[in-house]
PDB file of C-alpha atoms in Angstrom:
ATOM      1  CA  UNK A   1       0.000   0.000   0.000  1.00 51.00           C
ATOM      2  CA  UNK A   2       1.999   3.352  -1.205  1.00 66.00           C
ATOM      3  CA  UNK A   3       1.872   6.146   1.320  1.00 84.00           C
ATOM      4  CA  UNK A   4      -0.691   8.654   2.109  1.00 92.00           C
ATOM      5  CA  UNK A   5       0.698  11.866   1.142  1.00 95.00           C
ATOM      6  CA  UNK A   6      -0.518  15.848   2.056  1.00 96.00           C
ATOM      7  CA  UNK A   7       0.574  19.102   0.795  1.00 96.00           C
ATOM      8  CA  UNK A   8       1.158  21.789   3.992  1.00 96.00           C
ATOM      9  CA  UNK A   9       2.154  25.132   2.999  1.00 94.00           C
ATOM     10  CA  UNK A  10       3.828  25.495   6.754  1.00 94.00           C
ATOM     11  CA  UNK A  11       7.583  24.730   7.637  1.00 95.00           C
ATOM     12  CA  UNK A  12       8.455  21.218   8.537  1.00 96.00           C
ATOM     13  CA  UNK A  13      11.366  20.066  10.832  1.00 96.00           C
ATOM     14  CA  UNK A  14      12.271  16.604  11.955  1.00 95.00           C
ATOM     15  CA  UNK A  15      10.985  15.953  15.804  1.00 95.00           C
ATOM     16  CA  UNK A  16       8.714  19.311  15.745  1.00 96.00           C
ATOM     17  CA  UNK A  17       4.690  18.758  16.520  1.00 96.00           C
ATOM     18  CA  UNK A  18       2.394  20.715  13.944  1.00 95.00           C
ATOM     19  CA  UNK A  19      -1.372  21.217  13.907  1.00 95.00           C
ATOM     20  CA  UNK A  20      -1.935  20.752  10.123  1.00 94.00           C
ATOM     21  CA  UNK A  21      -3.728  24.045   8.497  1.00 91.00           C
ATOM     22  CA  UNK A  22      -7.676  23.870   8.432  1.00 89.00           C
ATOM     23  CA  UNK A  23      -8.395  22.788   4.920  1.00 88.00           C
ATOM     24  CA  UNK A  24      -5.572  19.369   5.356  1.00 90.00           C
ATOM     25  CA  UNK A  25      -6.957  18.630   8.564  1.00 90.00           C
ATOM     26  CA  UNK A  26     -10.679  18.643   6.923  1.00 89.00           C
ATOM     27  CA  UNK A  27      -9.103  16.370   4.232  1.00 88.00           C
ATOM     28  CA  UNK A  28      -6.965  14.380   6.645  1.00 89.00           C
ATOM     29  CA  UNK A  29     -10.002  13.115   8.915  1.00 88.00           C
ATOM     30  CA  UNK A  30     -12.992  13.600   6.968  1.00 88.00           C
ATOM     31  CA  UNK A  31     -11.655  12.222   3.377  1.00 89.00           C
ATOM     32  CA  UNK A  32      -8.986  10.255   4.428  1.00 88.00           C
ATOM     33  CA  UNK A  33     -10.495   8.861   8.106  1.00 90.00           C
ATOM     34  CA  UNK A  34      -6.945   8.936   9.594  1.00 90.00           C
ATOM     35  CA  UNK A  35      -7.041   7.713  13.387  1.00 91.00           C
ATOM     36  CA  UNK A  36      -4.340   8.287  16.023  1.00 94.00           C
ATOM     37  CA  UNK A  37      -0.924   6.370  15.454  1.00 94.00           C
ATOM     38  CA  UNK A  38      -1.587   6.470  11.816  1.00 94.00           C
ATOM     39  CA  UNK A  39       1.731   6.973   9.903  1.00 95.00           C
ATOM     40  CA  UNK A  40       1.088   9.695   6.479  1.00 95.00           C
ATOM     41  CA  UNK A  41       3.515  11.680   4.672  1.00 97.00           C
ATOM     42  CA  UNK A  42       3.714  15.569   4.981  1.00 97.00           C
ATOM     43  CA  UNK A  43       5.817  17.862   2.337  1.00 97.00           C
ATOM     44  CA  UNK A  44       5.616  21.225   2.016  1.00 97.00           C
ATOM     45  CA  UNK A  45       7.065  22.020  -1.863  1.00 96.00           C
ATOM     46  CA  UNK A  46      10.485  22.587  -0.406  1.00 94.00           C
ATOM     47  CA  UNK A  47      12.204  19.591  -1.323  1.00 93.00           C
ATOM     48  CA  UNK A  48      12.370  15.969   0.298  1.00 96.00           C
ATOM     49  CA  UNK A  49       8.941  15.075   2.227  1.00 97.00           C
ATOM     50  CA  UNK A  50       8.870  14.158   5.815  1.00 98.00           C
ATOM     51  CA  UNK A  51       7.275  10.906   7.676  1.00 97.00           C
ATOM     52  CA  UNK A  52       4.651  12.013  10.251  1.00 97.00           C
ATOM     53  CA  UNK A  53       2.544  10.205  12.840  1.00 97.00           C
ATOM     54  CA  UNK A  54      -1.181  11.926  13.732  1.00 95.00           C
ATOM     55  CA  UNK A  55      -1.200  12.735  17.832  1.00 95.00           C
ATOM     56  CA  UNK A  56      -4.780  13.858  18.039  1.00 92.00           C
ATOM     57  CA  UNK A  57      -7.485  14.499  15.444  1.00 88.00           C
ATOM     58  CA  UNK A  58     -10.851  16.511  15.094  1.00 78.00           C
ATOM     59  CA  UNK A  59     -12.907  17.937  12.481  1.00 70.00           C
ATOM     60  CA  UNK A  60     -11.177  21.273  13.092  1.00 74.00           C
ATOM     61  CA  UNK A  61      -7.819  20.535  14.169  1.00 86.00           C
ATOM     62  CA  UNK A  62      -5.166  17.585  13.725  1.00 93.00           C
ATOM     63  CA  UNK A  63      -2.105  17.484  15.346  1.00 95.00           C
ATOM     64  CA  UNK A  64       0.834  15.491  13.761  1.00 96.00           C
ATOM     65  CA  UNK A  65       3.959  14.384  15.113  1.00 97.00           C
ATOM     66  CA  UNK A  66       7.073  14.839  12.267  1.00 97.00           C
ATOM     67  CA  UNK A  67       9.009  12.006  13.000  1.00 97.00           C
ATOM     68  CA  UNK A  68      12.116  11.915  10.220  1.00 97.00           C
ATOM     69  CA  UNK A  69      12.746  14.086   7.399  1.00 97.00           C
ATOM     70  CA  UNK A  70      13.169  11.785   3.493  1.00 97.00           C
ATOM     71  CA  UNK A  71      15.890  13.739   1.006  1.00 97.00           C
ATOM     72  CA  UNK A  72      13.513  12.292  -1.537  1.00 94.00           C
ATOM     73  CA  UNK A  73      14.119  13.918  -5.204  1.00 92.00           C
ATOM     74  CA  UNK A  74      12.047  12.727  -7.613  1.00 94.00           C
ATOM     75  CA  UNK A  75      12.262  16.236 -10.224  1.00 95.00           C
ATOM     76  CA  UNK A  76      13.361  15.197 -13.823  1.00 95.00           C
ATOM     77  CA  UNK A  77      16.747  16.373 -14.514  1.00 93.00           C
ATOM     78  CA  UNK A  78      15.104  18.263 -17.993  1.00 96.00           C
ATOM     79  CA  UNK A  79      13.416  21.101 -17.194  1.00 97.00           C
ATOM     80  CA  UNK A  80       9.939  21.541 -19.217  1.00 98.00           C
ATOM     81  CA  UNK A  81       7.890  24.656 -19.714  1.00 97.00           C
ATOM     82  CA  UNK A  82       4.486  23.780 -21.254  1.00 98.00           C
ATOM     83  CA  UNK A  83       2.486  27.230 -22.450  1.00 97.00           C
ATOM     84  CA  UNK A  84      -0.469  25.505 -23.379  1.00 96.00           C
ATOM     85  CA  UNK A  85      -3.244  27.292 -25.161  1.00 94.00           C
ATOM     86  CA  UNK A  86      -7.014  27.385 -23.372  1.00 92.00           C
ATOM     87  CA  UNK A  87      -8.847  24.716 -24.125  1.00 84.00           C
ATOM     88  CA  UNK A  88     -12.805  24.478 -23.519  1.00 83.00           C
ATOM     89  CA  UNK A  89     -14.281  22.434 -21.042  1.00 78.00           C
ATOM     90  CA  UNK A  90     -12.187  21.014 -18.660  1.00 87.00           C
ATOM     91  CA  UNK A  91      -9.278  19.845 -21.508  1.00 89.00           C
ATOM     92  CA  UNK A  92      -7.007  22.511 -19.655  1.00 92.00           C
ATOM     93  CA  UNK A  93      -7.420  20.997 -16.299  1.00 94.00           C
ATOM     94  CA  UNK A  94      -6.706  17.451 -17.642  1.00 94.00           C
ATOM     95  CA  UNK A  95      -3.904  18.777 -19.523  1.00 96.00           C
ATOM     96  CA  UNK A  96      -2.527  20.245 -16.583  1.00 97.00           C
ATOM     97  CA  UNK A  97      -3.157  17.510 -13.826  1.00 97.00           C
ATOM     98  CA  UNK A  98      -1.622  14.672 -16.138  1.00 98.00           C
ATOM     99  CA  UNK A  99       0.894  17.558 -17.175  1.00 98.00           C
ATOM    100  CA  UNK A 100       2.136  17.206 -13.942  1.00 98.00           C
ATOM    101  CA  UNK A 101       2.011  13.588 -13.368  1.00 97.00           C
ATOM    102  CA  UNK A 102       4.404  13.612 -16.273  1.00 98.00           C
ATOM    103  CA  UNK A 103       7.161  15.595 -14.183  1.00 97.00           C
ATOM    104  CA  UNK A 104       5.882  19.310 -16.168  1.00 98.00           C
ATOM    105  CA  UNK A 105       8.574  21.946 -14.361  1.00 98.00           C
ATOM    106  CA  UNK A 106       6.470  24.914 -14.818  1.00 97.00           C
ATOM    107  CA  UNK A 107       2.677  25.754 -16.490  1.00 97.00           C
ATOM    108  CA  UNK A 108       1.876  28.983 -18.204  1.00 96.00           C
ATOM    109  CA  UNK A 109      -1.515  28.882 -19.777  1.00 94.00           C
ATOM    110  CA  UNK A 110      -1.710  31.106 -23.060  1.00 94.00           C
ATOM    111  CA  UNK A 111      -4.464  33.142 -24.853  1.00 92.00           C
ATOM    112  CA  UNK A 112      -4.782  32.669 -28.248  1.00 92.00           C
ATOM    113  CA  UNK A 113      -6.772  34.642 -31.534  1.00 90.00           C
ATOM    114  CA  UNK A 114      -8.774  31.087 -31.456  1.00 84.00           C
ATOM    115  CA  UNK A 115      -9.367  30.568 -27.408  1.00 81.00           C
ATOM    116  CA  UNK A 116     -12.330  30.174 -27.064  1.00 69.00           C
ATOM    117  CA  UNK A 117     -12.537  30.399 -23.356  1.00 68.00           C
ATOM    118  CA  UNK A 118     -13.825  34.105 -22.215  1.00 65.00           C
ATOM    119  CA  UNK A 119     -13.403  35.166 -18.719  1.00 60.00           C
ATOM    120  CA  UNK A 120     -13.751  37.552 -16.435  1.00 61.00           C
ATOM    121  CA  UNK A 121     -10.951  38.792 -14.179  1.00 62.00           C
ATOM    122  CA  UNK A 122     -13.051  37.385 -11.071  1.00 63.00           C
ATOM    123  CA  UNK A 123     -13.796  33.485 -13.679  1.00 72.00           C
ATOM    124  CA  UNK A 124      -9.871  34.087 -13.873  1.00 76.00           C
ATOM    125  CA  UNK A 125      -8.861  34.457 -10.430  1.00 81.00           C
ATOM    126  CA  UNK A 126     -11.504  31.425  -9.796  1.00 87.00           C
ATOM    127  CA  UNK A 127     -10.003  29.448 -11.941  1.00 87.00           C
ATOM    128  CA  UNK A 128      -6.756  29.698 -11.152  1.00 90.00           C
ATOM    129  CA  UNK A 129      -7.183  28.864  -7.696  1.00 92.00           C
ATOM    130  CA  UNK A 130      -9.175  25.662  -8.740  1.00 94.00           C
ATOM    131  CA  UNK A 131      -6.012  24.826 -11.426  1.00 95.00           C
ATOM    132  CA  UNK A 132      -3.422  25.191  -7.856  1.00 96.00           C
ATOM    133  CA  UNK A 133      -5.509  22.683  -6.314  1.00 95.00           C
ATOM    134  CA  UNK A 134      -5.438  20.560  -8.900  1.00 97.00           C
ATOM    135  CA  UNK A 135      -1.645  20.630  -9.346  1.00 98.00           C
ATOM    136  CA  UNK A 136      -1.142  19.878  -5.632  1.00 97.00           C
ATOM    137  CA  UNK A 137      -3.362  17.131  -5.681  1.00 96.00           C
ATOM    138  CA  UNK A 138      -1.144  15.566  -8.983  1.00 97.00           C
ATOM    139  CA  UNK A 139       1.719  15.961  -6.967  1.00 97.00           C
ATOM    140  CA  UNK A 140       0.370  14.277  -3.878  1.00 96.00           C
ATOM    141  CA  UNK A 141      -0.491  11.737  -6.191  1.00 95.00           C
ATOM    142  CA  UNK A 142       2.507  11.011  -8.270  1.00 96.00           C
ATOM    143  CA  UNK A 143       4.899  11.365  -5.093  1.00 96.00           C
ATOM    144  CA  UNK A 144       6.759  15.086  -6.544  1.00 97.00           C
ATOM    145  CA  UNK A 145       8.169  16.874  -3.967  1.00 97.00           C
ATOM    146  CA  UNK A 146       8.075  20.590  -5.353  1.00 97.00           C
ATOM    147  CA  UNK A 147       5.066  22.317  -6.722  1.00 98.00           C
ATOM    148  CA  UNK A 148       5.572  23.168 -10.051  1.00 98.00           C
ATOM    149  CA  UNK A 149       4.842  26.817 -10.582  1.00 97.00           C
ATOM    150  CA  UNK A 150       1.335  28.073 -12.483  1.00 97.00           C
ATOM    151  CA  UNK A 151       2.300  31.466 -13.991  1.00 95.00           C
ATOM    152  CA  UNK A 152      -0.327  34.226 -14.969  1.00 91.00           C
ATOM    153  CA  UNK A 153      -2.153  33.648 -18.985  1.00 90.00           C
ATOM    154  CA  UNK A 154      -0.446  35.901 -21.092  1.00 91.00           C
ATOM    155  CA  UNK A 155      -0.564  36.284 -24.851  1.00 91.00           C
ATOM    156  CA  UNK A 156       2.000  34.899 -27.469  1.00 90.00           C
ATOM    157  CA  UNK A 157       3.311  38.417 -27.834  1.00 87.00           C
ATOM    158  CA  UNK A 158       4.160  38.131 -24.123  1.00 86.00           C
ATOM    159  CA  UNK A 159       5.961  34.755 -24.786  1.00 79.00           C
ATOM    160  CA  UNK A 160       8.679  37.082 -27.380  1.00 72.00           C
ATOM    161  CA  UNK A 161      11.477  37.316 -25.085  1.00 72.00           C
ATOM    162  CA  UNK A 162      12.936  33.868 -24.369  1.00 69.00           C
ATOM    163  CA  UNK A 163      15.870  32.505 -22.388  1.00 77.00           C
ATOM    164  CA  UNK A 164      18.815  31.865 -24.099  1.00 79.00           C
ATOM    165  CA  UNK A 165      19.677  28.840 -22.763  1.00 88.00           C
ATOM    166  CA  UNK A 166      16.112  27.159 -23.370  1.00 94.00           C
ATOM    167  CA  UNK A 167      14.912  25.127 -26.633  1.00 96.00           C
ATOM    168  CA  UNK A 168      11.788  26.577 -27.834  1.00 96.00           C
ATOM    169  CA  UNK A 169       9.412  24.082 -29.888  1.00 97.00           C
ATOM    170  CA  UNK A 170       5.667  24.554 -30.883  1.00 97.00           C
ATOM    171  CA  UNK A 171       3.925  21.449 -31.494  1.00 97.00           C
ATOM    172  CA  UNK A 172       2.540  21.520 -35.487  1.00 96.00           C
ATOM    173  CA  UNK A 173       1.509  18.038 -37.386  1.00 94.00           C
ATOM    174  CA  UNK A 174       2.523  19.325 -40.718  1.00 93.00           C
ATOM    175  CA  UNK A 175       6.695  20.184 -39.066  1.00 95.00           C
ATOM    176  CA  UNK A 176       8.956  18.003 -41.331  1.00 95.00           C
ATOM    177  CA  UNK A 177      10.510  16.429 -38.467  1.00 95.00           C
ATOM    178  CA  UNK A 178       9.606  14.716 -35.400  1.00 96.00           C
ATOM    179  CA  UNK A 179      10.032  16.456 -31.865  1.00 97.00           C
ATOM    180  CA  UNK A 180      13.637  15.266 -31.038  1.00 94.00           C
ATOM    181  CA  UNK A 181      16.008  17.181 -28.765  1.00 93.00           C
ATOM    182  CA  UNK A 182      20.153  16.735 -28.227  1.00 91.00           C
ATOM    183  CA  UNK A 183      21.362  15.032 -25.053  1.00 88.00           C
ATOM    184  CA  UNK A 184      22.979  18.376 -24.189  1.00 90.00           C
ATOM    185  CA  UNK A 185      19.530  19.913 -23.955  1.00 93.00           C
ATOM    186  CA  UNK A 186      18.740  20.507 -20.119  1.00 95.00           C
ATOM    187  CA  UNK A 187      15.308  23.167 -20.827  1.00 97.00           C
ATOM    188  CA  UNK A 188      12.683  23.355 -23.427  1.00 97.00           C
ATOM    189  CA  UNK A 189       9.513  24.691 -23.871  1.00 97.00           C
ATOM    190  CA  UNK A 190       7.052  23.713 -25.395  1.00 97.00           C
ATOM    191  CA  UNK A 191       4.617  25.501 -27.383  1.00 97.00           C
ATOM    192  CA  UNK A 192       0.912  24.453 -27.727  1.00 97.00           C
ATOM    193  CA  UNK A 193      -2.204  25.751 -29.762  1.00 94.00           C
ATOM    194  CA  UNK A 194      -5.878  25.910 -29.856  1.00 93.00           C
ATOM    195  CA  UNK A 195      -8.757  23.672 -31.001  1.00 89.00           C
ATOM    196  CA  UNK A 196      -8.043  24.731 -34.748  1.00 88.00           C
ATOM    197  CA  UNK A 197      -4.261  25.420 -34.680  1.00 91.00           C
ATOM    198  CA  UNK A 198      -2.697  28.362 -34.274  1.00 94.00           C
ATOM    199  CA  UNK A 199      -3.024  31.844 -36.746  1.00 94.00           C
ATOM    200  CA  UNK A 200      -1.126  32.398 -39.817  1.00 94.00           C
ATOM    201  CA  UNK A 201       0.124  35.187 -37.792  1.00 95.00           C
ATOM    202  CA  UNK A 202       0.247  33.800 -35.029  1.00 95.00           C
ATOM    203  CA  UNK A 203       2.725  30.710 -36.243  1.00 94.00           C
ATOM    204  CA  UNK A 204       5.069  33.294 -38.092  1.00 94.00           C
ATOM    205  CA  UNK A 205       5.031  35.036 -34.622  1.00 94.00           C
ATOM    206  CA  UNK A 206       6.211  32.024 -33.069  1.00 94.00           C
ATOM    207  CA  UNK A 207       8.701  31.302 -35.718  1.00 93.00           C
ATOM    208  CA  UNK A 208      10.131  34.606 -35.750  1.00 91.00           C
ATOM    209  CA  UNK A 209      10.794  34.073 -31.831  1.00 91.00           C
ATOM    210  CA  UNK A 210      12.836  31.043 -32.639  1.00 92.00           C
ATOM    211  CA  UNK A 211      10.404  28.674 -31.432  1.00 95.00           C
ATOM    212  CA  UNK A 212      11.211  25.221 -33.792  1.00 96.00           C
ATOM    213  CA  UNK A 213       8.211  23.350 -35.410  1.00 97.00           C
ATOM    214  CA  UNK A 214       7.960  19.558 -34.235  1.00 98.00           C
ATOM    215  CA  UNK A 215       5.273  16.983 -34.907  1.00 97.00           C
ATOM    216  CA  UNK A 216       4.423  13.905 -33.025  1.00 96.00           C
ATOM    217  CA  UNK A 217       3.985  11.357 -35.595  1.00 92.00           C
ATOM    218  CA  UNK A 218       1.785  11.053 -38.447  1.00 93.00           C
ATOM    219  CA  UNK A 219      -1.772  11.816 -36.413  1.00 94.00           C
ATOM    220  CA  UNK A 220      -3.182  15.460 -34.927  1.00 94.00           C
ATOM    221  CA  UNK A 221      -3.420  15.317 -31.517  1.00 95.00           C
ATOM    222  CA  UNK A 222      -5.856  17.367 -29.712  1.00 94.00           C
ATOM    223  CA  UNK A 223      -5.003  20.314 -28.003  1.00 94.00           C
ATOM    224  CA  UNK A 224      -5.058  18.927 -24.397  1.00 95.00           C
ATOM    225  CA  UNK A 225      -3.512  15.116 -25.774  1.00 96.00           C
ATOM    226  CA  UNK A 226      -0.379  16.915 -27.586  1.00 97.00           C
ATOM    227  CA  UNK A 227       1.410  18.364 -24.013  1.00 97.00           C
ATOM    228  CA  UNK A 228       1.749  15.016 -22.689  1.00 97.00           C
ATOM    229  CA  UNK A 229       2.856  13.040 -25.756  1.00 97.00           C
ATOM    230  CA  UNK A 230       5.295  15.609 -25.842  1.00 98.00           C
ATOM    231  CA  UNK A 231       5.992  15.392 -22.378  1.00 98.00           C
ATOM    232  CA  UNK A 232       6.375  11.657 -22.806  1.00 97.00           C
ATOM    233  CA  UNK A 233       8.569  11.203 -25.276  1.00 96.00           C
ATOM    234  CA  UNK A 234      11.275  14.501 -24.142  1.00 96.00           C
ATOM    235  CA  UNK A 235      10.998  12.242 -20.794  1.00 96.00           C
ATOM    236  CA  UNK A 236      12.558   9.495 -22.459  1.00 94.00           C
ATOM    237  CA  UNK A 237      14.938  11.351 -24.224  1.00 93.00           C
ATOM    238  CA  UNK A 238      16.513  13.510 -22.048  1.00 91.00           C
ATOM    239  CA  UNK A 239      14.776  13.526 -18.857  1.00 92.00           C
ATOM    240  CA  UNK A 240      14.252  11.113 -16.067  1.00 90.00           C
ATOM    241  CA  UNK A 241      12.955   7.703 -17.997  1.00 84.00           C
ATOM    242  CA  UNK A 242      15.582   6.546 -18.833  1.00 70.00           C
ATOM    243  CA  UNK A 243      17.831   7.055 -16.116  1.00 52.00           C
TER     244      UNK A 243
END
């Protein structure tokens, strides 16, 4: 049975006692049904995770005994950048979740001519609150000790400026050659568009910022499937797959 594992934005030392914050303690007794003596795992997005044992337990408050502190590291050693175009529905929240399952190092969501999604600063604020959530929970699940970072939507104007030491590809099924990067490579980003591809101007944009056309095999992905091929397969090329 794999551990039990909780996100606590608090600090964590070996041999200290901690009441967990409301919302974990909700989660911790009323989800999970955790009883005294029980053994979970408590990490805080600072690196490593720490084994704890639960002391006393209501609805409101839970107090947990950190008993040793795990250097676990289980970040991929290529770092990924997905800027993945709005999606409707909830393709952008699957995206991200399994985005992060996949070892994703940071998220920035990105507003294209052909989003479709409309929202309100308020609808914005909402639901980027409810994609944080969703991120923490992936990395509760998959057993990642750092939080990978959701940064603000922007445009693909905003997305001009690169770093110089990152490989920039956007995702097209009609690139000439498959998405492939050098051993050497340590940070790419990846580039993905709307339902309906990205604009003429829009894909000149891109290519004018030195972002690389790549295609994942001989079949269009949709907009929320093509991140984690991609994902995937720089995983096994350069990341932590093969290792």
């Amino acid at each position: 049975m794999r551990d039990i594992r909780l996100f606590v934005d608090v600090p964590l030392t070996e041999g200290d006692s901690i009441e967990l914050p409301e919302a974990a303690a909700r989660h911790a007794v009323t989800v999970l049904r955790l009883k005294i003596g029980d053994l979970i795992v408590l990490f805080n997005g600072q690196g490593g995770e720490y084994r704890a044992c639960l002391q006393s337990a209501n609805r409101r408050q839970v107090q947990m005994e950190i008993i040793e502190f795990i250097p676990a590291d289980r970040e991929s050693a290529l770092h990924t950048r997905l800027v993945q175009a709005l999606g409707k529905g909830d393709r952008t929240e699957w995206a991200i979740r399994k985005a992060v399952e996949l070892g994703v190092s940071e998220i920035v969501p990105l507003l294209t001519e052909r989003t479709q999604v409309k929202l309100t600063q308020q609808k914005s604020d909402q639901r980027e609150g409810r994609w944080r959530k969703l991120i923490i929970a992936a990395c509760e699940q998959s057993g990642r000790t750092r939080i990978p970072p959701l940064r603000s939507a922007v445009t693909l104007g905003d997305r001009v400026a690169g770093d110089s030491d990152t490989e920039r590809i956007i995702l097209d099924p009609r690139a000439s050659e498959c998405l492939q990067v050098a051993p050497a490579v340590t940070k790419v980003e990846l580039l993905v568009g709307p339902e309906g591809g990205f604009t003429d101007q829009e894909y000149q944009l891109a290519s004018h910022s030195g972002y690389r056309p790549a295609r994942l095999g001989p079949r269009v992905l949709r907009t929320e499937t093509a991140p984690l091929a991609a994902l995937a397969l720089l995983q096994a090329q350069a990341g932590d797959w093969g290792s």
